[in-house]
């Protein structure tokens, strides 16, 4: 985090950082800055942190760096939050402290991946390991809105990741989600284009937004990152969609350049008002899906079998 913070400060002269963590780490950053830049950094001292093996839910109830970071955003001391620790803890703290958008069951992480045919937004990449039908549909709504606002894609094409692109391919969950996405009006003029495969994520051209559960998405993301390692063509950070605030999560193996990219992404989210715009586009549909009592696999498959 130290190297990433220094890189971010160097790249953006208007950036002000609130460092949350041990005093020793903060001193390392401040000491490496030019004297006239040191006033751009403030510190919230938290000596304890959540380890990768710790329970996220248990640790958000005690003092930790992720909880203190979320509280700083909630209090207005910071405009956004960047974490490179436990993804589960960062997501849990953000949802608990900042709150979720109206109707959102569980937030999801979305990562923009470069392809020869333009960026592809992959969601979820690590939160909903056992995703429900409603959660996948809501992530499609949020992802479509984000692609339109943040990536500037007019009428984003939304696909659902499966083992084949033919209709009916995949397990019961994916078949039901595919039917549901075909039946609802997605935001920002986006449209559902059907089932897509892993190579469609890597090559682009078929879907601008690809929806999957957090387990599958995380495996696919890390595979693509491994293939692109050393090229610096990908953004090693994911945006948390579905919470009331600007939250960016970097993976635990992130280097200084990755952290700096994550800080730059969080800065852009704030300056461009991206998350509020996403919420405005998605709000009515998210609320409607939630207030309808959710979606069930039986309802969707039962209508067509």
Steps between C-alpha positions, in 0.01 A plus 500: 500500500790739575643491148154529348414804712823672395434428133145631529614824665762551232253440216224727633606832658142567615471171687471496879540167677369381835721207596339246731736262675807483722681826571825349375358441151356850486833649608668313215270663246517847650878485538546412133297799380641843429447735794241709313298186419478362852193705584314294237513197728313444826498192718248290690708274720369144523745235609276195451406364160289220354707211369408302189397202716296703751120502503383820324173523693664455839771755428277783380365518854838596643757763418671415173642686203207416271237605753687823581532573127128450441419718801725776361300496176169494685606798714614699197864499599581311179315487170585141415665185629769276349588168662759236409431275796229240546235555232235345721581735786502806273163408350344416838626823659381711207152346498471520879626858545408673173182306431367345181305658219125459539393146416850354462526155658879472487751732333740364240849574371535603137829503309554660160719279281674608178424302184582544130141619455472745787456459876288226652358548849502174697279474810500355758868423557506393862204581726204271422665159511157337533301752298123487480294573194395842631860597574619412150215694342571800723869486408398508134299816568788665687760385248303633204458838669870515592612408147286781359617763749862409576608331178294722271342207315167593339237229547733243660455136397459271802594133492481220755807277536430131442652184353361572154322774312206290381167570675442265792867433569617501862359399837150580631614831649647632176206379290258680733708819511519501120120488476465779757749726322312446174179622665606818684587844358864565586613861567679746269362342184694181568383165371553137590682310223486153655754251628871560440813296559838570657664588170238771448630670816860488376428596138205737540270588214196302617412655838612818675389370841536137606318380811595200712523390863792622710673162513510449123574866436796505737653188344457642150635842600815357655557282195478801270721707731759225495501496121537880489756526779784731407307674223343774720200498268244404763355688795588297810210635704128438527216739581249401766154548348193515719626705795449869575855620444813474289681177590782337303653163589843391376611140526731392780799457267469854364829685446565873520375566148181304570432699818562828318257391228243415767538843660466665159183300435348600835592862430325486163191342656472799734590778260267379226213410734486152351349301787209744561429495125500120500262499796265742327485284186453175689288609797148440369574155360697388806214606726242332277693172494539504878144606587356232273625245750800400295537254215498125531645234277176303518293794379723562200553142390144400581362751252700357212500124566 
